[in-house]
Amino acid sequence: MDRTNSVSSKEAAFLHVTNPQNNGIHLEMQGTNCRQPQNSNITGLRSPDSGENSDGKWASRLLIECATAMSEKDSTKIHHLLWMLNELASPYGDCDQKLAFYFLQALFCKATDSGQRSYKTLISVAEKSHSFDSVRKLILKFQEVSPWTTFGHVASNGAILEALEGEKKLHIIDISNTLCTQWPTLLEALATRNDETPHLKLTVVVTTSIVESVMKEVTPRMEKFARLMGVPFEFRVMNGLNFLGELTKDSLGVQEDEAIAVNCIGALKRVDVEERRAFIQMIQSLRPKVVTVVEEEADFSSSRNDFVKCFEECLRFYTIYFDMLEESFAPTSNERLMLERECSRSIVSVLACDDEVDCAGDSERRERGSQWSVKLREAFVPVGYSDDVVDDVNALLKRYRTGWSLVLPAGADDVGIYLTWKEEPVVWASVWKP
Amino acid sequence: MVEIQSSSPSGVSPESAEATVSTSEHQIAADEPVTTVPIKKQRNLPGMPDPDAEVIALSPRTLLATNRFVCEICNKGFQRDQNLQLHRRGHNLPWKLRQRTSKEVRKRVYICPEPTCVHHDHSRALGDLTGIKKHFCRKHGEKNYKCERCTKKYAVQSDWKAHMKTCGTKEYRCDCGTLFSRKDSFITHRAFCDALAQESARSLPTVITISEGDLKVENVPAAAVKLLEPSPPLPPLTPSTGVLSPVLSIQSPAELPENKTMQPGSAALSTLVTNTKTTAATTAAFGSGGSGSLGNAATTNGLFAGILTGSTSSELSQSSIQPTPYSDLLCAMSGSKRTGNPIDPMSLSLSPALYPSNGASALFSSTSQDHQRYYASNSQPALSATALLQKAAQIGATSSKSSLLGLAMSSSYDLLDNASTMASSTTGRPMLWNHQVKLEHNLLASGLGLGLPSSSTPGSNDLMLGQSTLFDNNPTTLDFLGLGMGGSEVVPSGYSAFLTSIGGGLDMSTSSFGGVNTARETWDDSSDGKPSLLR
């Protein structure tokens, strides 16, 4: 398993030390032999008749038990549960097995205080295995089977186009890891809708090395595509940053006569929690005409000092995500496997890395739309999506399998629209103006 | 809001423009300077010069109003007073049908009440009442009709209905061979596709010159969009196409080859060679479904048989024959026919099986080398090619077919341009496309007589789209004649000879084209009401 990459000999010993003494556990595992409970240290884990197993949600139960044990520093229990999870987990099985696998990895790193190292290892593994072709294929395939990302693209493009209507010089600052998959449709819209196609300058802000190398290939393609569309185009990739928080107004090179749009897709969460307000202020200093913010709907921030709470929220979110992946892709899809692997880094980062101490790269501490709204209101005013854009998003969702829906803001104070998967809000998109 | 003042003695409401206009003495008030009637005006819209025309300015309310004549009994609304009167007969009410005025009827032209509109000017008045109504609605009205699929909005109901007929049936094909049913996926893919890298290398006069020049920008998107959308709007998908489309929209190349290998060569051979009307029994999911329709084609496409017999040999399974050009031919044929028969686009998968080539799909060959080889080997299966052609002719009217057609079409714009010069008429770029389609069929039909490339770049043996070449750096140029990219430049002398040789056949086929179309059930292009030939 990939996990073994990050396992040192000491940690391996740790794993092997845990012998299969089932402490009051009686499970029906897939093909695993179960011994009868010897003692009853672990109570309440499972009812004796193991009837609860039938619902198949063993992973979340075990995982949360383990997380609780960790917070209580109950090492016997920890050992035991880790062992069990280890036995049951697999990145190639069903959702439960996968969740068990990836969260076990994070729990293990937490227990052995090796989160930082694991994260780095995972990053370097990903860097080696990613190429432009593989990343392109992955992203395009994902966008084809799931509106998880295209939801934000369509909403943001619509808002940007409307906000910059009539402007002659557009400058879009793209702070995202979408690898510019958002922009071809915008370019096409610019080319076909307006009477006079404006000049578009696109500045893409990049922080990770994977994205940096992929963008090398993206640049000529974007330029060629804009030429094909007949849109006067200027493209620039900013990749000198280690952290998003380092981004400054001057480095972006905005000009006075440009109509600026700042497109933040999954960007705010990458800023260190402490620096988020400052980052938003920096965006404000750019004097944009419109700011589009799209974030995944999860809260890993407010509970970051409460391990169990954070763990539960993390598990909740990724359970939805993995379920969505499973239902969107074909069963044997390689792309789905790769996307699931991408999650491992973020799970390890959130659960096993200490934000203050570890400088592992971009943060992964997501916040909910309502939380972002509070911060964004300090610098901007929320704007609703026009009916046309809402229609476009609805039409987009229709092109995918069932299970997706759009939720408009309910109350007067609610901002933004939500993409929901099986009634659970998963992605939040909003528009802000100065 | 302006009311049309009328002193007409008729009992009709003063807003009835038609009633008031019937007598030329009446003044028509408008909201703007345009008032006096009759006005000796200069020319109207080009094409409708009539200096004596009476210019009418109707109010926005009048233009938008419908069913203003209401029956007092049942409140049913009518657009014309005459209709209301006839309706009143049914209630046994006194009715009176007005006579058409016996005085000399002046031609009436209408101007748009919107001051900023170009048609507000008297010299740009529109000659048709319905026309001005629709114009006003479209340009200055509220778009209340929305397409569910693509969220396009329309103010005029007939526009909306016309759109609904074609929405969702259009499919997009990338140069790399993948087919898309969704425009957004297509655009995104196109921007990242390796085929794009080749795009700029080829000489595409229309697009490149425009983008490099200072021509109106709006032309470029149209041209660019044309590049992007090789498949003209299609009729609603037939069931077999419905089977196909989901597959085709799946861009993973791995899936298609599996389907292709289903059809054993021999089976394909037998189905094809029998020029009888076989029922479209789909042996495999994408098997010989089209063969039945192909069989039908056989009986009515004698012309093509005639074209081909001269230059074709009789061996069906000659390895020299590349699947691709034939497939392209099939595509072309199919696209042109559009007979509405349930075509099984996948039946084109027969071709690779039929022509066990060197495993290469010339469809995706992009080297002029292949092109050279294509003309080098002149051996041809005669009967089989003809049969295939005839069967291919049936393959049409389905989106995937057109996409396959587009498959062949889109990459070789130079060829299109060549073809266009041979065409009888070209009516501008958009129409050019459709026209090219027709021409290419003929060209392809004759083209089959030419030797097919013997080998090509190694690749999947599939005709189908979404090949493993999807993300290959090997650009998959889909030129139906196996020409390399930038076809015209690398066209060997053989090609010109080829073109001239089929020149005669071209006319024949063109003329018979219409005949063929009428012979069979016409393809459903009620979507735009144009004759099928101009599709």
Short mmCIF file of N, CA and C in Angstrom, two decimals, chain A residues 159 163 260-262 264 268 280 283 288-294 369-385 413-416 428-434:
data_model
loop_
_atom_site.label_atom_id
_atom_site.label_comp_id
_atom_site.label_asym_id
_atom_site.label_seq_id
_atom_site.Cartn_x
_atom_site.Cartn_y
_atom_site.Cartn_z
N ALA A 159 -21.06 35.07 -13.74
CA ALA A 159 -20.99 36.29 -12.95
C ALA A 159 -19.93 37.24 -13.50
N ALA A 163 -20.58 40.93 -14.95
CA ALA A 163 -20.01 42.08 -14.24
C ALA A 163 -19.10 42.90 -15.14
N ILE A 260 -11.04 44.47 -13.53
CA ILE A 260 -10.43 43.30 -12.89
C ILE A 260 -11.49 42.40 -12.29
N ALA A 261 -11.30 41.14 -12.51
CA ALA A 261 -12.12 40.12 -11.85
C ALA A 261 -11.15 39.17 -11.14
N VAL A 262 -11.46 38.87 -9.90
CA VAL A 262 -10.64 37.93 -9.16
C VAL A 262 -11.44 36.65 -8.99
N CYS A 264 -11.58 33.16 -7.32
CA CYS A 264 -11.00 32.31 -6.27
C CYS A 264 -11.76 31.01 -6.18
N LEU A 268 -9.29 30.35 -1.11
CA LEU A 268 -9.25 30.89 0.25
C LEU A 268 -8.83 29.82 1.25
N ILE A 280 -7.88 38.51 2.05
CA ILE A 280 -9.08 39.13 1.48
C ILE A 280 -8.86 40.64 1.32
N ILE A 283 -6.95 41.25 -1.77
CA ILE A 283 -7.80 41.18 -2.97
C ILE A 283 -8.55 42.50 -3.12
N PRO A 288 -11.05 45.12 -7.60
CA PRO A 288 -11.71 44.35 -8.67
C PRO A 288 -13.16 44.80 -8.83
N LYS A 289 -13.67 44.55 -10.02
CA LYS A 289 -15.08 44.83 -10.23
C LYS A 289 -15.92 43.68 -9.68
N VAL A 290 -15.35 42.52 -9.67
CA VAL A 290 -16.10 41.37 -9.18
C VAL A 290 -15.12 40.33 -8.64
N VAL A 291 -15.54 39.67 -7.59
CA VAL A 291 -14.75 38.59 -7.03
C VAL A 291 -15.66 37.37 -6.96
N THR A 292 -15.22 36.30 -7.57
CA THR A 292 -16.01 35.07 -7.51
C THR A 292 -15.30 34.11 -6.56
N VAL A 293 -16.06 33.60 -5.62
CA VAL A 293 -15.49 32.70 -4.61
C VAL A 293 -16.24 31.39 -4.65
N VAL A 294 -15.49 30.33 -4.81
CA VAL A 294 -16.08 28.99 -4.80
C VAL A 294 -15.28 28.15 -3.82
N GLY A 369 -19.52 28.14 3.63
CA GLY A 369 -19.87 29.38 2.94
C GLY A 369 -20.25 30.48 3.92
N SER A 370 -20.99 30.11 4.93
CA SER A 370 -21.41 31.13 5.88
C SER A 370 -20.21 31.72 6.61
N GLN A 371 -19.21 30.89 6.85
CA GLN A 371 -18.02 31.40 7.54
C GLN A 371 -17.22 32.31 6.62
N TRP A 372 -17.07 31.87 5.37
CA TRP A 372 -16.36 32.73 4.43
C TRP A 372 -17.09 34.06 4.27
N SER A 373 -18.40 33.97 4.26
CA SER A 373 -19.17 35.20 4.06
C SER A 373 -18.84 36.23 5.12
N VAL A 374 -18.69 35.78 6.33
CA VAL A 374 -18.38 36.72 7.40
C VAL A 374 -17.08 37.46 7.10
N LYS A 375 -16.09 36.69 6.68
CA LYS A 375 -14.80 37.31 6.38
C LYS A 375 -14.89 38.21 5.15
N LEU A 376 -15.61 37.72 4.14
CA LEU A 376 -15.66 38.48 2.90
C LEU A 376 -16.46 39.76 3.05
N ARG A 377 -17.42 39.75 3.94
CA ARG A 377 -18.23 40.95 4.11
C ARG A 377 -17.40 42.11 4.64
N GLU A 378 -16.27 41.80 5.18
CA GLU A 378 -15.43 42.89 5.69
C GLU A 378 -14.88 43.73 4.56
N ALA A 379 -14.78 43.14 3.40
CA ALA A 379 -14.17 43.88 2.29
C ALA A 379 -15.12 44.06 1.12
N PHE A 380 -16.12 43.20 1.05
CA PHE A 380 -16.96 43.21 -0.15
C PHE A 380 -18.42 43.11 0.22
N VAL A 381 -19.21 43.32 -0.82
CA VAL A 381 -20.66 43.20 -0.67
C VAL A 381 -21.13 42.01 -1.50
N PRO A 382 -21.91 41.16 -0.92
CA PRO A 382 -22.34 40.00 -1.70
C PRO A 382 -23.35 40.40 -2.76
N VAL A 383 -23.28 39.67 -3.86
CA VAL A 383 -24.16 39.93 -4.98
C VAL A 383 -24.81 38.62 -5.36
N GLY A 384 -26.07 38.70 -5.72
CA GLY A 384 -26.73 37.47 -6.13
C GLY A 384 -26.41 37.13 -7.56
N TYR A 385 -26.68 35.89 -7.90
CA TYR A 385 -26.52 35.46 -9.29
C TYR A 385 -27.77 35.84 -10.06
N ASP A 413 -30.01 36.89 4.55
CA ASP A 413 -28.59 37.03 4.89
C ASP A 413 -27.72 35.97 4.26
N ASP A 414 -28.36 35.00 3.66
CA ASP A 414 -27.56 33.93 3.07
C ASP A 414 -26.98 34.37 1.75
N VAL A 415 -25.79 33.93 1.56
CA VAL A 415 -25.06 34.36 0.37
C VAL A 415 -24.68 33.15 -0.44
N GLY A 416 -24.79 33.30 -1.72
CA GLY A 416 -24.24 32.27 -2.59
C GLY A 416 -25.19 31.11 -2.83
N TRP A 428 -19.93 25.57 -2.52
CA TRP A 428 -20.58 26.87 -2.33
C TRP A 428 -19.97 27.85 -3.31
N ALA A 429 -20.82 28.59 -3.99
CA ALA A 429 -20.33 29.56 -4.96
C ALA A 429 -20.97 30.91 -4.67
N SER A 430 -20.17 31.96 -4.77
CA SER A 430 -20.71 33.27 -4.45
C SER A 430 -20.02 34.34 -5.27
N VAL A 431 -20.66 35.49 -5.29
CA VAL A 431 -20.13 36.62 -6.05
C VAL A 431 -20.06 37.83 -5.13
N TRP A 432 -18.96 38.54 -5.23
CA TRP A 432 -18.76 39.68 -4.37
C TRP A 432 -18.32 40.90 -5.18
N LYS A 433 -18.79 42.04 -4.71
CA LYS A 433 -18.38 43.28 -5.39
C LYS A 433 -17.91 44.26 -4.32
N PRO A 434 -17.10 45.22 -4.73
CA PRO A 434 -16.60 46.15 -3.73
C PRO A 434 -17.72 47.03 -3.16
#
